[in-house]
Tab-separated table of C-alpha atoms in Angstrom:
chain	number	residue	atom	x	y	z
A	1	MET	CA	-0.035	-0.087	0.088
A	2	LEU	CA	1.424	3.510	-1.056
A	3	ASN	CA	1.826	5.876	1.703
A	4	PHE	CA	-0.070	9.054	0.499
A	5	ARG	CA	3.063	11.055	1.074
A	6	GLN	CA	4.417	9.605	-2.069
A	7	TYR	CA	1.674	12.083	-3.803
A	8	TRP	CA	3.339	15.079	-3.169
A	9	LEU	CA	3.489	15.717	-7.062
A	10	ALA	CA	-0.085	16.471	-7.019
A	11	THR	CA	0.226	19.075	-4.494
A	12	LEU	CA	3.090	20.790	-6.757
A	13	ILE	CA	0.641	20.572	-9.497
A	14	ILE	CA	-2.343	21.809	-7.537
A	15	GLY	CA	-0.366	24.627	-6.562
A	16	ALA	CA	1.023	25.695	-10.024
A	17	VAL	CA	-2.596	25.983	-11.294
A	18	GLY	CA	-3.584	27.652	-8.335
A	19	GLY	CA	-0.746	30.234	-8.872
A	20	TYR	CA	-1.066	30.393	-12.553
A	21	LEU	CA	-5.203	31.413	-12.104
A	22	ALA	CA	-3.731	33.838	-9.534
A	23	SER	CA	-1.317	35.474	-11.836
A	24	LEU	CA	-4.101	35.748	-14.499
A	25	VAL	CA	-6.002	38.180	-12.236
A	26	ASN	CA	-3.024	40.028	-10.987
A	27	TRP	CA	-2.933	38.869	-7.483
A	28	PRO	CA	-0.064	40.006	-5.398
A	29	LEU	CA	2.456	37.522	-4.728
A	30	PRO	CA	0.533	35.051	-7.314
A	31	TRP	CA	2.874	32.221	-6.977
A	32	VAL	CA	2.976	32.056	-3.005
A	33	ILE	CA	-0.827	33.127	-2.366
A	34	GLY	CA	-2.510	31.196	-5.119
A	35	ALA	CA	-0.435	28.067	-4.294
A	36	LEU	CA	-1.315	28.449	-0.859
A	37	LEU	CA	-5.185	28.938	-1.249
A	38	ALA	CA	-5.391	26.110	-3.878
A	39	VAL	CA	-3.547	23.360	-1.391
A	40	MET	CA	-5.448	24.667	1.217
A	41	ILE	CA	-8.880	24.498	-0.175
A	42	THR	CA	-7.985	21.093	-1.445
A	43	ARG	CA	-6.926	19.665	1.862
A	44	CYS	CA	-9.886	21.313	3.793
A	45	ALA	CA	-12.118	19.518	0.957
A	46	GLY	CA	-10.722	16.351	2.241
A	47	GLY	CA	-8.249	15.927	-0.530
A	48	LEU	CA	-4.870	13.738	0.552
A	49	VAL	CA	-2.187	16.370	-0.785
A	50	PRO	CA	0.639	15.827	1.579
A	51	ASP	CA	3.561	18.488	1.944
A	52	ILE	CA	6.539	18.335	-0.372
A	53	PRO	CA	9.350	16.860	0.877
A	54	HIS	CA	11.957	19.529	1.701
A	55	GLY	CA	10.155	21.764	-0.441
A	56	ARG	CA	9.785	24.537	2.062
A	57	GLN	CA	13.501	24.525	2.674
A	58	ALA	CA	14.229	24.411	-1.213
A	59	GLY	CA	11.541	27.248	-1.554
A	60	GLN	CA	13.328	29.402	1.408
A	61	LEU	CA	16.741	29.052	-0.133
A	62	ILE	CA	15.833	29.915	-3.734
A	63	ILE	CA	14.052	33.266	-2.397
A	64	ALA	CA	16.754	34.095	0.147
A	65	VAL	CA	19.361	34.028	-2.332
A	66	ALA	CA	16.765	36.037	-4.667
A	67	ILE	CA	16.424	38.678	-1.854
A	68	GLY	CA	20.017	38.705	-1.137
A	69	CYS	CA	20.882	39.747	-4.693
A	70	HIS	CA	19.503	43.378	-3.738
A	71	PHE	CA	22.262	43.835	-0.861
A	72	THR	CA	24.875	45.858	-2.968
A	73	LEU	CA	27.571	47.369	-0.925
A	74	PRO	CA	25.974	51.071	-1.212
A	75	VAL	CA	22.580	49.677	-0.006
A	76	MET	CA	24.168	48.197	2.869
A	77	GLN	CA	25.626	51.069	3.905
A	78	GLN	CA	22.399	52.595	3.528
A	79	VAL	CA	20.570	49.855	5.768
A	80	ALA	CA	23.595	50.706	8.504
A	81	ALA	CA	22.755	54.109	8.198
A	82	HIS	CA	19.286	53.499	9.331
A	83	LEU	CA	20.063	51.205	12.039
A	84	GLY	CA	18.638	53.147	14.867
A	85	LEU	CA	15.097	53.628	13.095
A	86	ILE	CA	14.805	49.955	12.377
A	87	VAL	CA	15.546	49.096	16.070
A	88	ILE	CA	12.534	51.389	16.874
A	89	ALA	CA	10.327	50.086	14.561
A	90	ILE	CA	10.974	46.464	15.878
A	91	LEU	CA	10.436	47.615	19.409
A	92	LEU	CA	7.008	49.055	18.502
A	93	THR	CA	6.343	45.915	16.706
A	94	LEU	CA	7.281	43.851	20.154
A	95	VAL	CA	5.173	46.118	22.319
A	96	LEU	CA	2.059	45.477	20.004
A	97	ALA	CA	2.573	41.697	20.189
A	98	LEU	CA	2.924	42.056	23.999
A	99	CYS	CA	-0.052	43.891	24.108
A	100	SER	CA	-2.084	40.987	22.165
A	101	VAL	CA	-0.319	38.414	24.435
A	102	LEU	CA	-1.848	40.300	27.813
A	103	LEU	CA	-5.304	40.694	25.993
A	104	LEU	CA	-5.599	37.281	24.946
A	105	GLN	CA	-4.687	36.006	28.676
A	106	ARG	CA	-7.633	38.313	29.938
A	107	TRP	CA	-9.673	36.480	27.982
A	108	GLY	CA	-9.237	33.094	29.363
A	109	VAL	CA	-6.162	31.952	27.825
A	110	PRO	CA	-3.237	30.747	30.167
A	111	PHE	CA	-0.539	33.013	29.737
A	112	ASN	CA	2.278	30.629	29.012
A	113	THR	CA	0.023	29.646	25.610
A	114	ALA	CA	-0.989	33.048	24.831
A	115	PHE	CA	2.426	34.467	24.780
A	116	PHE	CA	4.171	31.677	22.615
A	117	ALA	CA	1.077	31.754	20.438
A	118	LEU	CA	1.405	35.730	19.608
A	119	MET	CA	5.198	36.163	19.457
A	120	PRO	CA	5.836	37.112	16.187
A	121	ALA	CA	8.784	34.789	15.766
A	122	ASN	CA	9.689	31.132	13.830
A	123	SER	CA	6.602	29.043	14.674
A	124	THR	CA	8.704	25.796	15.314
A	125	GLU	CA	10.828	27.594	17.817
A	126	MET	CA	7.910	29.018	19.796
A	127	VAL	CA	6.043	25.725	19.740
A	128	HIS	CA	9.341	23.966	20.872
A	129	LEU	CA	9.413	26.710	23.732
A	130	GLY	CA	5.980	26.194	24.711
A	131	ARG	CA	6.064	22.551	24.953
A	132	GLN	CA	8.812	22.994	27.494
A	133	ARG	CA	6.824	25.451	29.489
A	134	GLN	CA	3.726	23.257	29.444
A	135	ALA	CA	1.476	25.358	27.068
A	136	ASP	CA	-0.787	23.913	24.547
A	137	THR	CA	1.455	23.531	21.473
A	138	GLY	CA	-1.791	22.509	19.351
A	139	PHE	CA	-3.087	26.202	20.077
A	140	ILE	CA	0.378	27.637	19.285
A	141	ALA	CA	0.886	26.163	16.121
A	142	ALA	CA	-2.689	27.080	15.063
A	143	ALA	CA	-1.949	30.600	16.265
A	144	HIS	CA	0.830	30.855	13.927
A	145	SER	CA	-0.825	29.316	11.059
A	146	ILE	CA	-3.691	31.859	11.264
A	147	ARG	CA	-1.122	34.574	11.755
A	148	LEU	CA	0.835	33.771	8.425
A	149	LEU	CA	-2.524	33.045	6.485
A	150	LEU	CA	-3.852	36.699	7.561
A	151	ILE	CA	-0.559	38.734	6.843
A	152	LEU	CA	-0.049	36.979	3.374
A	153	LEU	CA	-4.012	37.369	2.603
A	154	ALA	CA	-4.505	40.792	3.679
A	155	VAL	CA	-1.133	42.668	3.721
A	156	PRO	CA	0.088	42.248	-0.101
A	157	ALA	CA	-3.367	43.349	-1.480
A	158	VAL	CA	-3.564	46.348	0.925
A	159	ALA	CA	-0.203	47.267	0.217
A	160	THR	CA	-0.924	46.866	-3.604
A	161	LEU	CA	-3.808	49.456	-2.948
A	162	GLY	CA	-1.393	51.710	-1.268
A	163	VAL	CA	1.013	51.626	-4.357
A	164	PRO	CA	-1.111	51.844	-7.640
A	165	HIS	CA	1.357	52.040	-10.061
A	166	ALA	CA	4.425	49.588	-8.965
A	167	VAL	CA	7.509	50.797	-10.288
A	168	VAL	CA	8.953	48.717	-13.318
A	169	ARG	CA	12.858	48.178	-12.825
A	170	THR	CA	15.188	46.908	-15.342
A	171	PRO	CA	15.827	43.748	-14.460
A	172	LEU	CA	19.687	42.882	-13.901
A	173	PRO	CA	21.798	40.307	-15.759
A	174	VAL	CA	21.728	36.801	-14.318
A	175	ILE	CA	25.699	35.882	-13.681
A	176	TRP	CA	25.055	32.157	-13.429
A	177	PRO	CA	28.501	31.067	-12.130
A	178	TRP	CA	28.023	33.358	-9.218
A	179	LEU	CA	24.362	32.529	-8.802
A	180	LEU	CA	25.164	28.687	-8.890
A	181	PHE	CA	28.263	29.119	-6.382
A	182	ILE	CA	26.084	31.287	-4.097
A	183	LEU	CA	23.302	28.465	-3.949
A	184	ALA	CA	25.334	26.009	-3.299
A	185	MET	CA	27.018	27.951	-0.350
A	186	GLY	CA	24.000	28.832	0.678
A	187	TRP	CA	22.819	25.197	0.873
A	188	LEU	CA	25.849	24.660	2.941
A	189	ALA	CA	25.338	27.720	5.151
A	190	ALA	CA	21.646	26.645	5.797
A	191	LEU	CA	22.955	23.109	6.998
A	192	ALA	CA	25.403	24.636	9.456
A	193	PHE	CA	22.790	27.230	10.856
A	194	LYS	CA	20.317	24.145	11.325
A	195	ARG	CA	23.008	22.263	12.740
A	196	CYS	CA	23.788	25.209	15.225
A	197	ASN	CA	20.094	25.373	16.150
A	198	LEU	CA	19.839	28.932	15.042
A	199	PRO	CA	16.491	30.446	13.855
A	200	ASN	CA	15.273	30.071	10.263
A	201	PRO	CA	17.950	28.289	9.013
A	202	TRP	CA	16.950	28.136	5.442
A	203	THR	CA	16.269	31.638	5.203
A	204	PHE	CA	19.279	33.128	7.365
A	205	GLY	CA	21.959	30.978	6.297
A	206	PRO	CA	21.509	31.536	2.246
A	207	PHE	CA	20.838	35.091	2.889
A	208	LEU	CA	23.861	35.925	4.734
A	209	ILE	CA	25.853	34.171	2.099
A	210	CYS	CA	24.349	36.124	-0.856
A	211	ALA	CA	24.365	39.425	0.935
A	212	VAL	CA	27.934	39.140	1.796
A	213	GLY	CA	28.945	37.650	-1.426
A	214	VAL	CA	27.277	39.918	-3.572
A	215	GLY	CA	28.408	43.223	-1.252
A	216	CYS	CA	31.774	42.273	-0.851
A	217	ASN	CA	32.425	41.708	-4.679
A	218	ASN	CA	30.251	44.588	-5.812
A	219	LEU	CA	28.009	42.491	-7.843
A	220	SER	CA	24.769	43.683	-9.830
A	221	MET	CA	22.906	40.551	-10.402
A	222	SER	CA	19.480	38.987	-10.018
A	223	MET	CA	17.847	35.432	-10.296
A	224	PRO	CA	15.787	34.490	-13.373
A	225	GLY	CA	12.272	34.944	-12.826
A	226	TRP	CA	11.475	31.382	-13.439
A	227	LEU	CA	13.324	30.311	-10.773
A	228	SER	CA	12.167	32.743	-8.307
A	229	GLY	CA	8.650	31.707	-9.237
A	230	GLY	CA	9.568	28.342	-8.409
A	231	GLY	CA	10.695	29.145	-5.146
A	232	GLN	CA	7.695	31.001	-4.322
A	233	LEU	CA	5.622	28.079	-5.399
A	234	LEU	CA	7.093	25.858	-3.058
A	235	ILE	CA	6.708	28.128	-0.066
A	236	GLY	CA	2.951	28.375	-1.082
A	237	CYS	CA	2.465	24.589	-1.405
A	238	ALA	CA	3.957	24.328	2.131
A	239	LEU	CA	1.884	26.877	3.752
A	240	GLY	CA	-1.282	25.453	2.267
A	241	ALA	CA	-0.179	21.808	3.392
A	242	ALA	CA	-0.431	23.315	7.101
A	243	PHE	CA	-4.204	23.467	7.059
A	244	ASP	CA	-6.603	20.322	6.928
A	245	ARG	CA	-10.240	19.711	7.415
A	246	GLY	CA	-9.969	19.776	11.163
A	247	PHE	CA	-8.035	22.727	11.604
A	248	LEU	CA	-11.011	25.256	11.795
A	249	CYS	CA	-12.982	22.802	13.865
A	250	ARG	CA	-10.066	23.118	16.534
A	251	ALA	CA	-11.083	25.154	19.330
A	252	PRO	CA	-12.927	27.860	16.922
A	253	GLY	CA	-13.234	30.279	19.979
A	254	PHE	CA	-9.503	30.418	20.541
A	255	LEU	CA	-8.970	30.681	16.814
A	256	LEU	CA	-11.570	33.841	16.647
A	257	LYS	CA	-9.728	35.351	19.506
A	258	VAL	CA	-6.193	35.209	17.966
A	259	LEU	CA	-7.887	36.328	14.601
A	260	SER	CA	-9.221	39.417	15.625
A	261	LEU	CA	-6.025	40.370	18.080
A	262	LEU	CA	-3.907	39.518	14.819
A	263	ALA	CA	-6.202	41.883	12.773
A	264	GLY	CA	-6.043	44.846	15.139
A	265	SER	CA	-2.454	44.451	15.389
A	266	VAL	CA	-1.809	44.544	11.595
A	267	ILE	CA	-3.874	47.753	11.720
A	268	ALA	CA	-1.737	49.260	14.609
A	269	THR	CA	1.496	48.443	13.046
A	270	ALA	CA	0.181	50.233	9.703
A	271	LEU	CA	-0.580	53.315	11.657
A	272	ALA	CA	2.633	53.326	13.691
A	273	ALA	CA	4.614	53.032	10.715
A	274	TRP	CA	2.737	55.895	8.997
A	275	ALA	CA	3.178	57.912	12.207
A	276	LEU	CA	7.031	56.914	12.050
A	277	GLY	CA	7.287	57.487	8.605
A	278	ALA	CA	5.725	61.057	8.555
A	279	GLY	CA	7.642	61.959	11.530
A	280	LEU	CA	11.209	61.002	10.145
A	281	GLY	CA	10.458	61.343	6.173
A	282	MET	CA	10.685	57.775	5.632
A	283	PRO	CA	8.582	55.732	3.210
A	284	TRP	CA	5.853	54.414	5.459
A	285	LEU	CA	4.650	51.675	3.429
A	286	SER	CA	7.956	49.893	3.350
A	287	LEU	CA	8.401	50.531	7.118
A	288	ALA	CA	5.048	48.917	7.719
A	289	LEU	CA	6.105	45.951	5.649
A	290	GLY	CA	9.380	45.676	7.772
A	291	MET	CA	7.269	45.833	10.955
A	292	MET	CA	4.540	43.394	10.013
A	293	PRO	CA	4.466	40.217	12.174
A	294	GLY	CA	4.854	38.009	9.075
A	295	SER	CA	7.886	36.116	7.124
A	296	ALA	CA	10.530	37.814	5.598
A	297	PRO	CA	10.707	36.061	2.449
A	298	GLU	CA	6.964	37.017	1.618
A	299	MET	CA	7.244	40.298	2.960
A	300	SER	CA	10.460	41.098	1.090
A	301	LEU	CA	8.795	39.823	-2.074
A	302	THR	CA	5.935	42.171	-1.634
A	303	ALA	CA	8.164	45.145	-1.558
A	304	GLU	CA	10.131	43.856	-4.749
A	305	ALA	CA	6.904	43.694	-6.519
A	306	LEU	CA	5.704	47.060	-5.533
A	307	GLY	CA	9.129	48.420	-6.217
A	308	LEU	CA	9.495	49.572	-2.356
A	309	ALA	CA	12.573	49.677	-0.562
A	310	VAL	CA	13.329	46.042	-0.692
A	311	THR	CA	16.661	46.012	1.564
A	312	LEU	CA	14.973	48.032	4.353
A	313	VAL	CA	12.073	45.627	4.462
A	314	THR	CA	14.413	42.476	4.280
A	315	ALA	CA	16.934	44.102	7.191
A	316	MET	CA	13.932	44.979	9.404
A	317	GLN	CA	12.281	41.317	9.073
A	318	ILE	CA	15.556	39.619	9.737
A	319	ILE	CA	16.821	41.872	12.819
A	320	ARG	CA	13.106	41.818	13.975
A	321	MET	CA	13.071	37.655	14.077
A	322	VAL	CA	16.497	37.724	15.420
A	323	LEU	CA	15.769	40.232	18.262
A	324	ILE	CA	12.391	38.730	19.388
A	325	GLN	CA	13.806	35.196	19.168
A	326	ALA	CA	16.472	36.628	21.554
A	327	ALA	CA	14.342	38.620	23.740
A	328	CYS	CA	11.716	36.022	23.720
A	329	LEU	CA	12.574	33.829	26.915
A	330	PRO	CA	13.943	36.864	29.183
A	331	LEU	CA	10.526	38.556	28.547
A	332	TYR	CA	8.373	35.229	29.483
A	333	ARG	CA	10.657	34.918	32.646
A	334	LEU	CA	10.092	38.673	33.529
A	335	LEU	CA	6.314	38.461	33.053
A	336	VAL	CA	5.235	35.162	34.478
A	337	HIS	CA	7.384	35.579	37.556
A	338	ARG	CA	6.059	39.040	38.364
A	339	PRO	CA	4.281	39.436	41.754
A	340	ARG	CA	0.912	40.331	42.638
A	341	ARG	CA	1.671	43.996	41.827
A	342	SER	CA	0.595	43.394	37.941
A	343	TRP	CA	-2.250	41.555	36.352
A	344	LEU	CA	0.062	38.622	35.419
A	345	ALA	CA	-0.226	37.702	39.176
A	346	GLY	CA	-0.884	34.090	39.827
A	347	GLU	CA	0.214	32.819	36.358
A	348	GLY	CA	3.361	31.244	37.418
A	349	ARG	CA	0.800	28.724	38.781
A	350	GLN	CA	-0.305	28.178	35.124
A	351	ARG	CA	2.996	27.028	34.067
């Protein structure tokens, strides 16, 4: 009897059809969102379409290198000049996430589950940390899936409305020897990052290799559209495979609470980015994409598609992930062990 995981080619075909249909109607990020919706709808309808083996990792590797090609030396210098602004914006994102955590706890969800469910960090790491602290890992995984789905469906579409005429850029040449070398080195870097238990190894490792390689050698190169599209397709299929028929039946009250808090957080993030951009004379839409509690590849691809500041968005997303990942446990310990002077009193008993 064949294992249903052997039918992963059907997942790829369904995702490709969804991506193609989305491209026909000019959806933002068609090969990500179209594939995600097609695979998700198929699975929720009962179709036995499995995750593509190593598909997400391969997609993240390709997209990380595609985004890294933007990081020329002058651009990296501009990012370094705005480092203070980037950190301030990330701190605002963290404050909004903590407010959502406290509200979810007030609505009856134990603090350990609420905290790791709403921290805008790597979902796998949040599930792992939550399991160590007796949180409900099923709720945590579901909350992060809802977060990514909401961000991907709402943010690119709204951002497209904010930029009615995207900038058409002249594509840079594809330097195949360098591109193949960077892809190979990025793969090795991802394996090294994974072995060292670093967050998001298949994004951060290849991105670091590409950014350093392009910046230090002053290269002006890009990735061919068909290869970048293939990476987007693999990511979309992987995201869609996280949903099934029983997903929305799993504690619908909890999921509705999470969805409402995430929607409010997205709106608040956009308003904070607008205020920050207006005060400092920065492009607020680029700041908003950089501050969104989504995923670095998808937000960077949205910025690229709209002709926005790809490097600023990517730098903000990566620094956000690193800082929040590093601050996660100290913040948890600080909040969970606060005495009765705070409204978290007694949460130490829920651990």
